[in-house]
Amino acid sequence: MKTIEQIAAELQGYDPQALSAQGVNAFLERLVEPVAETQSLGIFDALDRVLAEDVISPVSVPPHDNSAMDGYAFDGRQLRPDAPLRLKSVGTALAGKAWQGKVAAGECLRIMTGAIMPAGLDTVVPQEFVQLDGEHITIPAGLLQTGDNRRVLGEDVMQGQPALRAGTRLSPAALGLAASLGIPTVTVRRRLKVAYFSTGDEILSLGDAPREGAVYDSNRYTVFGLLTRLGVEVLDYGVVADDPQRLEATFRAASAQADAIITSGGVSVGEADHTKAMMKKLGDVAFWRIAMRPGRPMAVGRLSLSGSACVLFGLPGNPVAVMVTFLAFVRPALLRMMGCETLPAPLLRARCLEPLRKKPGRTEYQRGIVSAAPDGTLQVRTTGNQGSGVLSSMVQANGLIVLHHAQGHVAVGDEVDVMMFEGVI
């Protein structure tokens, strides 16, 4: 396991006082590792869990050539591009059992969707495309090619081959695929445990009486929502005041239970509280000033207080900054800890409806509202006030406009990248 210093030495141009967003993710890729423990779960319990090993298919899907349409099956070698084909129907094949009989040249078989294709037949014409005359059908010229409307044995999954790869996060489609193979259980990584608490003497919990200079905690609830959507086990340690003994006790208790700890507040340069000092005392921690907006201060590292290393993410205190740093950095790192090999969701391109001022040298995440233009293309506008304490703007937004490190001002009509919230938060 590499130390913070060793990881930093591997990164070209590493500067903790001016670290790029790209540099943050490169650092975290080296810091975190997947949990090793696994468990076997039934399909109904495995949604959003991460496969720990490949799922090898015990059968082929489909298990035989079959019809993709209700229609008529025949030998496609009889087709001619310039002449209609007249065939005699000699029976009906239903799904669920093999048709007994033979189909000779000049003959066809009425067939239902999913029914086994008898030997020698390789093409199906949909029933609505034929002219029916008693026992005969006529197929218009140029309508079909040999092999049309036939599902081939194993075209979805072949027996003995991986149907799902280790590192796959099990989606509804993946559950259905496993079930289609007759597999009732899968081996997944155990659920990641993530502890969270807010810090600061000025933070009130829900139910506390209001007092001058204090604010109610919102960060615990947004982070709880983000973690729950991610599918981890959330351990809530509440609000911890700037008291060295309480902070140390909370860090020790959380590290004994969790794979990762997330805090908010107390990581800014020059803050007169005890959170940073306690992080330094208890772990191997780096304190960053990230070239980004919002969310400049952040701390990352490991606490080794209970015999195993617990990853620490110290986020800023402003509500929007907490959510942005979580989405940009913490979420990808936690997915890696879950064992997930899924690539990050692609950024969408949308035409900007307003000018955006931006200096090169930092990454900016502006709250945006993406909509469809009359011509069907995507367009985006900001929510207005981009202050890091304006949490209502995150409610209005459906994505973050990502203005990259080297990017400058954006003019009306320029295309920009957008990180969509749907499927993420």
Tab-separated table of C-alpha atoms in Angstrom:
chain	number	residue	atom	x	y	z
A	1	MET	CA	0.000	0.000	0.000
A	2	LYS	CA	1.563	3.286	-1.118
A	3	THR	CA	1.843	6.295	1.147
A	4	ILE	CA	0.543	9.746	0.251
A	5	GLU	CA	4.129	10.833	-0.419
A	6	GLN	CA	4.769	7.877	-2.739
A	7	ILE	CA	1.590	8.519	-4.703
A	8	ALA	CA	2.405	12.211	-5.034
A	9	ALA	CA	5.859	11.334	-6.374
A	10	GLU	CA	4.265	9.352	-9.212
A	11	LEU	CA	2.211	12.292	-10.476
A	12	GLN	CA	3.938	14.702	-12.814
A	13	GLY	CA	3.508	18.313	-11.743
A	14	TYR	CA	1.823	17.414	-8.448
A	15	ASP	CA	1.198	20.587	-6.442
A	16	PRO	CA	-1.106	20.276	-3.420
A	17	GLN	CA	-1.658	24.036	-3.451
A	18	ALA	CA	-2.842	24.143	-7.077
A	19	LEU	CA	-3.995	20.642	-7.992
A	20	SER	CA	-6.074	20.231	-11.148
A	21	ALA	CA	-9.338	18.305	-11.157
A	22	GLN	CA	-7.711	15.758	-13.442
A	23	GLY	CA	-4.834	15.454	-10.974
A	24	VAL	CA	-7.260	14.777	-8.124
A	25	ASN	CA	-8.812	11.808	-9.905
A	26	ALA	CA	-5.389	10.489	-10.935
A	27	PHE	CA	-4.295	10.644	-7.291
A	28	LEU	CA	-7.440	8.915	-6.010
A	29	GLU	CA	-7.094	6.112	-8.552
A	30	ARG	CA	-3.800	5.251	-6.864
A	31	LEU	CA	-5.070	5.759	-3.329
A	32	VAL	CA	-8.128	3.509	-3.226
A	33	GLU	CA	-8.473	-0.236	-3.768
A	34	PRO	CA	-11.517	-2.505	-4.096
A	35	VAL	CA	-12.766	-4.291	-1.003
A	36	ALA	CA	-11.677	-7.924	-1.078
A	37	GLU	CA	-14.536	-9.675	0.713
A	38	THR	CA	-17.305	-11.287	-1.349
A	39	GLN	CA	-20.707	-12.831	-0.768
A	40	SER	CA	-23.234	-14.885	-2.708
A	41	LEU	CA	-26.601	-13.242	-3.316
A	42	GLY	CA	-29.843	-14.245	-4.948
A	43	ILE	CA	-30.795	-12.340	-8.088
A	44	PHE	CA	-33.539	-10.342	-6.329
A	45	ASP	CA	-30.986	-9.054	-3.787
A	46	ALA	CA	-28.163	-8.260	-6.204
A	47	LEU	CA	-29.377	-5.081	-7.923
A	48	ASP	CA	-26.573	-2.468	-8.127
A	49	ARG	CA	-24.065	-4.787	-6.472
A	50	VAL	CA	-20.704	-5.346	-8.178
A	51	LEU	CA	-19.739	-8.757	-9.549
A	52	ALA	CA	-16.624	-10.225	-7.942
A	53	GLU	CA	-16.102	-12.856	-10.636
A	54	ASP	CA	-17.149	-13.556	-14.197
A	55	VAL	CA	-20.518	-15.199	-14.747
A	56	ILE	CA	-19.896	-18.085	-17.169
A	57	SER	CA	-22.927	-19.117	-19.147
A	58	PRO	CA	-23.995	-22.747	-18.618
A	59	VAL	CA	-26.224	-22.573	-21.702
A	60	SER	CA	-26.415	-20.835	-25.041
A	61	VAL	CA	-28.968	-18.058	-25.484
A	62	PRO	CA	-30.960	-18.659	-27.535
A	63	PRO	CA	-30.487	-22.427	-27.169
A	64	HIS	CA	-31.436	-23.041	-30.804
A	65	ASP	CA	-32.111	-21.153	-34.025
A	66	ASN	CA	-35.586	-19.658	-33.715
A	67	SER	CA	-37.932	-17.267	-35.407
A	68	ALA	CA	-37.838	-13.568	-34.589
A	69	MET	CA	-41.287	-13.040	-36.156
A	70	ASP	CA	-44.713	-14.535	-36.608
A	71	GLY	CA	-44.560	-15.555	-40.257
A	72	TYR	CA	-43.399	-18.303	-42.591
A	73	ALA	CA	-40.028	-20.098	-42.443
A	74	PHE	CA	-38.350	-21.437	-45.561
A	75	ASP	CA	-34.998	-22.157	-47.198
A	76	GLY	CA	-33.636	-18.737	-48.192
A	77	ARG	CA	-31.645	-20.179	-51.109
A	78	GLN	CA	-34.890	-20.164	-53.099
A	79	LEU	CA	-35.077	-16.351	-53.102
A	80	ARG	CA	-34.527	-14.552	-56.403
A	81	PRO	CA	-33.945	-10.794	-56.487
A	82	ASP	CA	-36.099	-10.230	-59.585
A	83	ALA	CA	-38.980	-12.645	-59.091
A	84	PRO	CA	-41.602	-13.318	-56.419
A	85	LEU	CA	-41.431	-16.652	-54.572
A	86	ARG	CA	-44.492	-18.896	-54.281
A	87	LEU	CA	-44.427	-21.542	-51.532
A	88	LYS	CA	-46.829	-24.104	-50.083
A	89	SER	CA	-47.394	-24.024	-46.303
A	90	VAL	CA	-47.162	-27.550	-44.862
A	91	GLY	CA	-47.730	-27.007	-41.154
A	92	THR	CA	-47.361	-24.702	-38.128
A	93	ALA	CA	-44.483	-24.509	-35.637
A	94	LEU	CA	-45.350	-23.150	-32.187
A	95	ALA	CA	-43.009	-21.776	-29.534
A	96	GLY	CA	-42.068	-24.215	-26.788
A	97	LYS	CA	-41.736	-27.424	-28.772
A	98	ALA	CA	-40.021	-28.665	-31.922
A	99	TRP	CA	-42.085	-29.225	-35.075
A	100	GLN	CA	-41.909	-32.792	-36.307
A	101	GLY	CA	-41.648	-33.099	-40.036
A	102	LYS	CA	-39.698	-32.033	-43.090
A	103	VAL	CA	-40.030	-29.055	-45.407
A	104	ALA	CA	-39.104	-29.710	-49.018
A	105	ALA	CA	-38.137	-27.287	-51.773
A	106	GLY	CA	-41.093	-25.150	-52.761
A	107	GLU	CA	-42.599	-25.467	-49.271
A	108	CYS	CA	-42.660	-23.350	-46.129
A	109	LEU	CA	-43.761	-23.627	-42.522
A	110	ARG	CA	-46.005	-21.241	-40.657
A	111	ILE	CA	-44.023	-20.282	-37.546
A	112	MET	CA	-44.584	-18.292	-34.370
A	113	THR	CA	-42.104	-15.945	-32.666
A	114	GLY	CA	-39.599	-17.961	-30.620
A	115	ALA	CA	-40.414	-21.291	-32.270
A	116	ILE	CA	-37.493	-23.561	-33.190
A	117	MET	CA	-36.404	-23.301	-36.814
A	118	PRO	CA	-36.499	-26.816	-38.327
A	119	ALA	CA	-33.369	-28.115	-40.027
A	120	GLY	CA	-32.858	-26.684	-43.488
A	121	LEU	CA	-34.876	-23.514	-42.873
A	122	ASP	CA	-33.020	-20.267	-42.333
A	123	THR	CA	-35.295	-17.371	-43.312
A	124	VAL	CA	-38.626	-16.026	-42.061
A	125	VAL	CA	-40.976	-13.702	-43.899
A	126	PRO	CA	-43.328	-11.726	-41.593
A	127	GLN	CA	-46.915	-12.779	-42.112
A	128	GLU	CA	-48.060	-9.271	-42.979
A	129	PHE	CA	-45.758	-9.156	-46.023
A	130	VAL	CA	-47.102	-12.200	-47.850
A	131	GLN	CA	-50.033	-12.739	-50.197
A	132	LEU	CA	-52.051	-15.696	-48.924
A	133	ASP	CA	-53.877	-17.969	-51.374
A	134	GLY	CA	-55.254	-21.019	-49.589
A	135	GLU	CA	-52.256	-23.197	-48.635
A	136	HIS	CA	-49.857	-21.063	-50.673
A	137	ILE	CA	-48.076	-17.807	-49.972
A	138	THR	CA	-46.348	-15.410	-52.344
A	139	ILE	CA	-43.336	-13.377	-51.201
A	140	PRO	CA	-42.727	-10.191	-53.234
A	141	ALA	CA	-39.417	-9.880	-55.077
A	142	GLY	CA	-36.595	-8.007	-53.339
A	143	LEU	CA	-38.262	-8.085	-49.936
A	144	LEU	CA	-35.893	-10.426	-48.072
A	145	GLN	CA	-32.353	-11.705	-47.916
A	146	THR	CA	-31.319	-15.176	-46.823
A	147	GLY	CA	-31.212	-15.379	-43.004
A	148	ASP	CA	-33.634	-12.527	-42.326
A	149	ASN	CA	-35.722	-12.659	-39.140
A	150	ARG	CA	-33.864	-15.659	-37.706
A	151	ARG	CA	-32.282	-15.661	-34.246
A	152	VAL	CA	-29.154	-17.815	-34.321
A	153	LEU	CA	-28.153	-20.232	-31.566
A	154	GLY	CA	-25.935	-18.429	-29.045
A	155	GLU	CA	-26.181	-15.038	-30.751
A	156	ASP	CA	-26.826	-13.417	-27.332
A	157	VAL	CA	-24.618	-15.618	-25.138
A	158	MET	CA	-22.666	-18.741	-26.044
A	159	GLN	CA	-22.337	-21.628	-23.601
A	160	GLY	CA	-19.003	-21.590	-21.732
A	161	GLN	CA	-18.354	-17.907	-22.447
A	162	PRO	CA	-18.508	-15.001	-19.935
A	163	ALA	CA	-21.979	-13.525	-19.935
A	164	LEU	CA	-21.148	-10.864	-17.335
A	165	ARG	CA	-17.684	-9.693	-16.395
A	166	ALA	CA	-16.257	-9.148	-12.920
A	167	GLY	CA	-16.523	-5.478	-12.055
A	168	THR	CA	-19.953	-5.132	-13.659
A	169	ARG	CA	-22.459	-3.216	-11.569
A	170	LEU	CA	-25.602	-5.274	-11.806
A	171	SER	CA	-28.270	-3.314	-13.629
A	172	PRO	CA	-31.861	-4.511	-14.186
A	173	ALA	CA	-30.767	-5.801	-17.609
A	174	ALA	CA	-27.856	-7.703	-16.042
A	175	LEU	CA	-30.196	-9.348	-13.533
A	176	GLY	CA	-32.437	-10.418	-16.387
A	177	LEU	CA	-29.491	-11.789	-18.346
A	178	ALA	CA	-28.295	-13.863	-15.383
A	179	ALA	CA	-31.810	-15.188	-14.867
A	180	SER	CA	-32.097	-16.061	-18.580
A	181	LEU	CA	-29.133	-18.389	-18.082
A	182	GLY	CA	-30.825	-20.180	-15.194
A	183	ILE	CA	-28.393	-18.724	-12.666
A	184	PRO	CA	-30.127	-18.095	-9.298
A	185	THR	CA	-27.181	-16.580	-7.379
A	186	VAL	CA	-24.144	-14.429	-8.170
A	187	THR	CA	-20.911	-13.673	-6.316
A	188	VAL	CA	-20.539	-9.982	-5.536
A	189	ARG	CA	-18.224	-7.751	-3.544
A	190	ARG	CA	-19.547	-7.019	-0.100
A	191	ARG	CA	-21.347	-3.736	0.346
A	192	LEU	CA	-19.020	-0.797	0.972
A	193	LYS	CA	-19.405	0.892	4.370
A	194	VAL	CA	-19.060	4.668	4.384
A	195	ALA	CA	-19.179	6.781	7.560
A	196	TYR	CA	-20.116	10.426	7.428
A	197	PHE	CA	-20.227	13.370	9.827
A	198	SER	CA	-20.304	17.158	9.716
A	199	THR	CA	-17.947	19.288	11.790
A	200	GLY	CA	-18.201	22.737	13.321
A	201	ASP	CA	-19.489	24.513	16.417
A	202	GLU	CA	-21.882	26.515	14.243
A	203	ILE	CA	-23.732	23.481	12.866
A	204	LEU	CA	-27.160	22.544	14.223
A	205	SER	CA	-28.825	19.166	13.884
A	206	LEU	CA	-32.505	18.933	13.074
A	207	GLY	CA	-34.427	19.385	16.309
A	208	ASP	CA	-31.861	21.719	17.889
A	209	ALA	CA	-33.098	25.129	18.949
A	210	PRO	CA	-31.949	27.972	16.661
A	211	ARG	CA	-29.205	30.229	17.985
A	212	GLU	CA	-27.440	33.298	16.683
A	213	GLY	CA	-24.624	32.533	14.231
A	214	ALA	CA	-25.618	28.885	13.822
A	215	VAL	CA	-27.047	27.121	10.758
A	216	TYR	CA	-28.864	23.850	10.294
A	217	ASP	CA	-26.808	21.065	8.761
A	218	SER	CA	-27.750	20.256	5.177
A	219	ASN	CA	-24.591	18.426	4.165
A	220	ARG	CA	-25.347	15.257	6.108
A	221	TYR	CA	-28.609	14.888	4.246
A	222	THR	CA	-27.302	15.572	0.754
A	223	VAL	CA	-24.354	13.212	1.315
A	224	PHE	CA	-26.704	10.607	2.783
A	225	GLY	CA	-28.772	10.826	-0.414
A	226	LEU	CA	-25.717	10.618	-2.660
A	227	LEU	CA	-24.333	7.615	-0.781
A	228	THR	CA	-27.684	5.843	-0.665
A	229	ARG	CA	-28.130	6.267	-4.437
A	230	LEU	CA	-24.650	4.795	-4.835
A	231	GLY	CA	-25.726	1.684	-2.959
A	232	VAL	CA	-23.297	1.763	-0.035
A	233	GLU	CA	-24.061	1.184	3.637
A	234	VAL	CA	-24.196	4.619	5.265
A	235	LEU	CA	-23.011	5.116	8.851
A	236	ASP	CA	-24.207	8.487	10.139
A	237	TYR	CA	-22.153	9.973	12.987
A	238	GLY	CA	-24.087	13.213	13.122
A	239	VAL	CA	-22.563	16.632	13.858
A	240	VAL	CA	-19.263	16.776	15.742
A	241	ALA	CA	-18.203	20.010	17.418
A	242	ASP	CA	-14.694	21.465	17.184
A	243	ASP	CA	-13.543	19.602	20.256
A	244	PRO	CA	-10.352	17.519	20.030
A	245	GLN	CA	-11.597	14.695	22.257
A	246	ARG	CA	-14.934	14.347	20.449
A	247	LEU	CA	-13.268	14.520	17.044
A	248	GLU	CA	-10.712	11.866	17.922
A	249	ALA	CA	-13.347	9.583	19.420
A	250	THR	CA	-15.528	9.944	16.318
A	251	PHE	CA	-12.669	9.316	13.890
A	252	ARG	CA	-11.644	6.220	15.859
A	253	ALA	CA	-15.184	4.856	16.056
A	254	ALA	CA	-15.847	5.499	12.358
A	255	SER	CA	-12.570	3.992	11.190
A	256	ALA	CA	-13.308	0.819	13.169
A	257	GLN	CA	-16.604	0.363	11.299
A	258	ALA	CA	-16.147	1.855	7.834
A	259	ASP	CA	-14.095	1.446	4.668
A	260	ALA	CA	-14.228	5.194	4.050
A	261	ILE	CA	-14.997	8.316	6.070
A	262	ILE	CA	-16.439	11.509	4.616
A	263	THR	CA	-16.414	14.745	6.581
A	264	SER	CA	-17.533	18.239	5.665
A	265	GLY	CA	-16.006	21.427	7.006
A	266	GLY	CA	-12.719	22.154	8.709
A	267	VAL	CA	-10.307	21.621	5.782
A	268	SER	CA	-9.838	25.188	4.524
A	269	VAL	CA	-6.425	26.810	4.782
A	270	GLY	CA	-6.090	28.768	8.010
A	271	GLU	CA	-9.317	27.543	9.633
A	272	ALA	CA	-9.179	27.885	13.405
A	273	ASP	CA	-10.649	24.529	14.316
A	274	HIS	CA	-9.319	21.117	15.259
A	275	THR	CA	-10.443	18.969	12.347
A	276	LYS	CA	-7.301	19.342	10.244
A	277	ALA	CA	-5.043	18.875	13.236
A	278	MET	CA	-6.846	15.679	14.179
A	279	MET	CA	-6.633	14.329	10.640
A	280	LYS	CA	-2.882	14.951	10.685
A	281	LYS	CA	-2.530	13.300	14.071
A	282	LEU	CA	-4.470	10.155	13.215
A	283	GLY	CA	-3.555	9.454	9.604
A	284	ASP	CA	-1.496	9.901	6.477
A	285	VAL	CA	-3.369	12.828	4.960
A	286	ALA	CA	-2.837	15.359	2.163
A	287	PHE	CA	-4.500	18.784	2.225
A	288	TRP	CA	-5.237	20.273	-1.164
A	289	ARG	CA	-6.245	23.523	-2.743
A	290	ILE	CA	-7.854	22.346	-5.952
A	291	ALA	CA	-7.947	24.542	-9.048
A	292	MET	CA	-11.727	24.379	-9.252
A	293	ARG	CA	-14.888	26.271	-8.471
A	294	PRO	CA	-16.772	25.598	-6.255
A	295	GLY	CA	-14.983	23.374	-3.757
A	296	ARG	CA	-11.369	24.440	-3.535
A	297	PRO	CA	-10.270	22.871	-0.210
A	298	MET	CA	-10.180	19.084	0.196
A	299	ALA	CA	-8.320	16.542	2.297
A	300	VAL	CA	-7.647	12.908	1.383
A	301	GLY	CA	-5.700	10.128	3.001
A	302	ARG	CA	-5.874	7.033	5.143
A	303	LEU	CA	-6.537	6.396	8.813
A	304	SER	CA	-5.029	3.181	10.191
A	305	LEU	CA	-6.520	3.104	13.660
A	306	SER	CA	-8.102	-0.343	13.826
A	307	GLY	CA	-5.643	-2.580	12.008
A	308	SER	CA	-6.995	-1.812	8.521
A	309	ALA	CA	-6.724	1.336	6.447
A	310	CYS	CA	-9.805	3.520	6.168
A	311	VAL	CA	-9.870	6.047	3.321
A	312	LEU	CA	-10.604	9.624	4.356
A	313	PHE	CA	-12.306	12.292	2.251
A	314	GLY	CA	-12.416	15.723	3.913
A	315	LEU	CA	-14.789	17.905	1.917
A	316	PRO	CA	-15.382	21.659	2.152
A	317	GLY	CA	-18.244	23.004	4.233
A	318	ASN	CA	-20.344	24.926	1.712
A	319	PRO	CA	-23.366	22.866	0.615
A	320	VAL	CA	-22.889	23.078	-3.166
A	321	ALA	CA	-19.133	22.571	-2.864
A	322	VAL	CA	-19.783	19.363	-0.927
A	323	MET	CA	-22.029	17.997	-3.662
A	324	VAL	CA	-19.733	19.027	-6.508
A	325	THR	CA	-16.580	17.549	-4.950
A	326	PHE	CA	-18.497	14.379	-4.156
A	327	LEU	CA	-19.727	13.988	-7.746
A	328	ALA	CA	-16.418	14.937	-9.362
A	329	PHE	CA	-14.031	13.003	-7.096
A	330	VAL	CA	-15.512	10.977	-4.246
A	331	ARG	CA	-18.138	9.082	-6.219
A	332	PRO	CA	-15.635	7.717	-8.801
A	333	ALA	CA	-13.285	6.720	-5.961
A	334	LEU	CA	-16.035	4.926	-4.053
A	335	LEU	CA	-17.103	3.080	-7.201
A	336	ARG	CA	-13.528	1.882	-7.521
A	337	MET	CA	-13.588	0.735	-3.884
A	338	MET	CA	-16.806	-1.153	-4.667
A	339	GLY	CA	-14.871	-3.020	-7.369
A	340	CYS	CA	-16.792	-1.392	-10.199
A	341	GLU	CA	-15.037	-1.311	-13.564
A	342	THR	CA	-17.753	0.763	-15.229
A	343	LEU	CA	-16.466	3.795	-17.106
A	344	PRO	CA	-17.610	7.222	-15.891
A	345	ALA	CA	-20.862	8.424	-17.405
A	346	PRO	CA	-20.078	10.349	-20.601
A	347	LEU	CA	-20.452	14.113	-20.589
A	348	LEU	CA	-23.183	15.422	-22.860
A	349	ARG	CA	-22.660	18.283	-25.293
A	350	ALA	CA	-25.192	21.107	-25.238
A	351	ARG	CA	-25.398	24.540	-26.809
A	352	CYS	CA	-24.996	27.298	-24.217
A	353	LEU	CA	-27.803	29.866	-24.128
A	354	GLU	CA	-25.835	32.554	-22.294
A	355	PRO	CA	-22.262	33.863	-22.128
A	356	LEU	CA	-20.102	32.388	-19.352
A	357	ARG	CA	-17.025	34.126	-18.011
A	358	LYS	CA	-14.156	31.756	-17.290
A	359	LYS	CA	-10.406	32.112	-16.923
A	360	PRO	CA	-8.119	29.243	-17.954
A	361	GLY	CA	-6.328	27.541	-15.081
A	362	ARG	CA	-9.175	25.992	-13.122
A	363	THR	CA	-12.157	23.708	-13.699
A	364	GLU	CA	-15.574	25.214	-13.040
A	365	TYR	CA	-18.783	23.324	-12.381
A	366	GLN	CA	-21.793	25.556	-12.975
A	367	ARG	CA	-25.299	24.434	-12.186
A	368	GLY	CA	-27.245	24.077	-15.414
A	369	ILE	CA	-30.672	23.282	-16.792
A	370	VAL	CA	-30.547	21.160	-19.945
A	371	SER	CA	-33.540	21.156	-22.286
A	372	ALA	CA	-34.362	20.266	-25.873
A	373	ALA	CA	-34.374	23.044	-28.468
A	374	PRO	CA	-37.180	23.172	-31.072
A	375	ASP	CA	-34.894	21.393	-33.531
A	376	GLY	CA	-34.305	18.563	-31.031
A	377	THR	CA	-30.728	19.490	-30.130
A	378	LEU	CA	-29.687	19.958	-26.507
A	379	GLN	CA	-29.315	23.402	-24.996
A	380	VAL	CA	-28.313	24.523	-21.513
A	381	ARG	CA	-28.599	27.610	-19.344
A	382	THR	CA	-27.342	28.246	-15.835
A	383	THR	CA	-29.572	28.430	-12.786
A	384	GLY	CA	-28.382	31.975	-12.143
A	385	ASN	CA	-26.564	32.645	-8.873
A	386	GLN	CA	-23.616	30.234	-8.690
A	387	GLY	CA	-22.684	30.875	-5.069
A	388	SER	CA	-21.417	27.769	-3.260
A	389	GLY	CA	-23.997	28.229	-0.524
A	390	VAL	CA	-27.007	28.432	-2.855
A	391	LEU	CA	-28.297	24.893	-2.403
A	392	SER	CA	-31.651	25.698	-4.038
A	393	SER	CA	-29.806	25.973	-7.358
A	394	MET	CA	-28.862	22.281	-7.118
A	395	VAL	CA	-32.565	21.490	-6.827
A	396	GLN	CA	-33.344	23.550	-9.937
A	397	ALA	CA	-30.458	22.104	-11.966
A	398	ASN	CA	-30.468	18.786	-13.808
A	399	GLY	CA	-26.728	18.796	-14.455
A	400	LEU	CA	-23.399	20.533	-14.013
A	401	ILE	CA	-21.865	22.550	-16.843
A	402	VAL	CA	-18.211	21.472	-16.827
A	403	LEU	CA	-15.830	24.208	-17.945
A	404	HIS	CA	-12.488	22.483	-18.221
A	405	HIS	CA	-9.124	23.548	-16.821
A	406	ALA	CA	-7.735	25.136	-20.001
A	407	GLN	CA	-11.071	26.484	-21.216
A	408	GLY	CA	-11.786	30.219	-21.476
A	409	HIS	CA	-14.899	32.325	-21.889
A	410	VAL	CA	-17.987	30.724	-23.444
A	411	ALA	CA	-20.060	32.665	-25.979
A	412	VAL	CA	-23.755	32.233	-26.672
A	413	GLY	CA	-24.148	29.269	-29.000
A	414	ASP	CA	-20.878	27.560	-28.010
A	415	GLU	CA	-21.130	23.898	-27.089
A	416	VAL	CA	-20.192	22.923	-23.533
A	417	ASP	CA	-19.884	19.644	-21.633
A	418	VAL	CA	-22.565	18.755	-19.100
A	419	MET	CA	-22.452	16.163	-16.310
A	420	MET	CA	-26.074	15.055	-16.010
A	421	PHE	CA	-27.592	14.257	-12.620
A	422	GLU	CA	-29.977	11.569	-13.826
A	423	GLY	CA	-28.645	8.173	-12.814
A	424	VAL	CA	-26.037	9.814	-10.554
A	425	ILE	CA	-27.911	11.681	-7.864
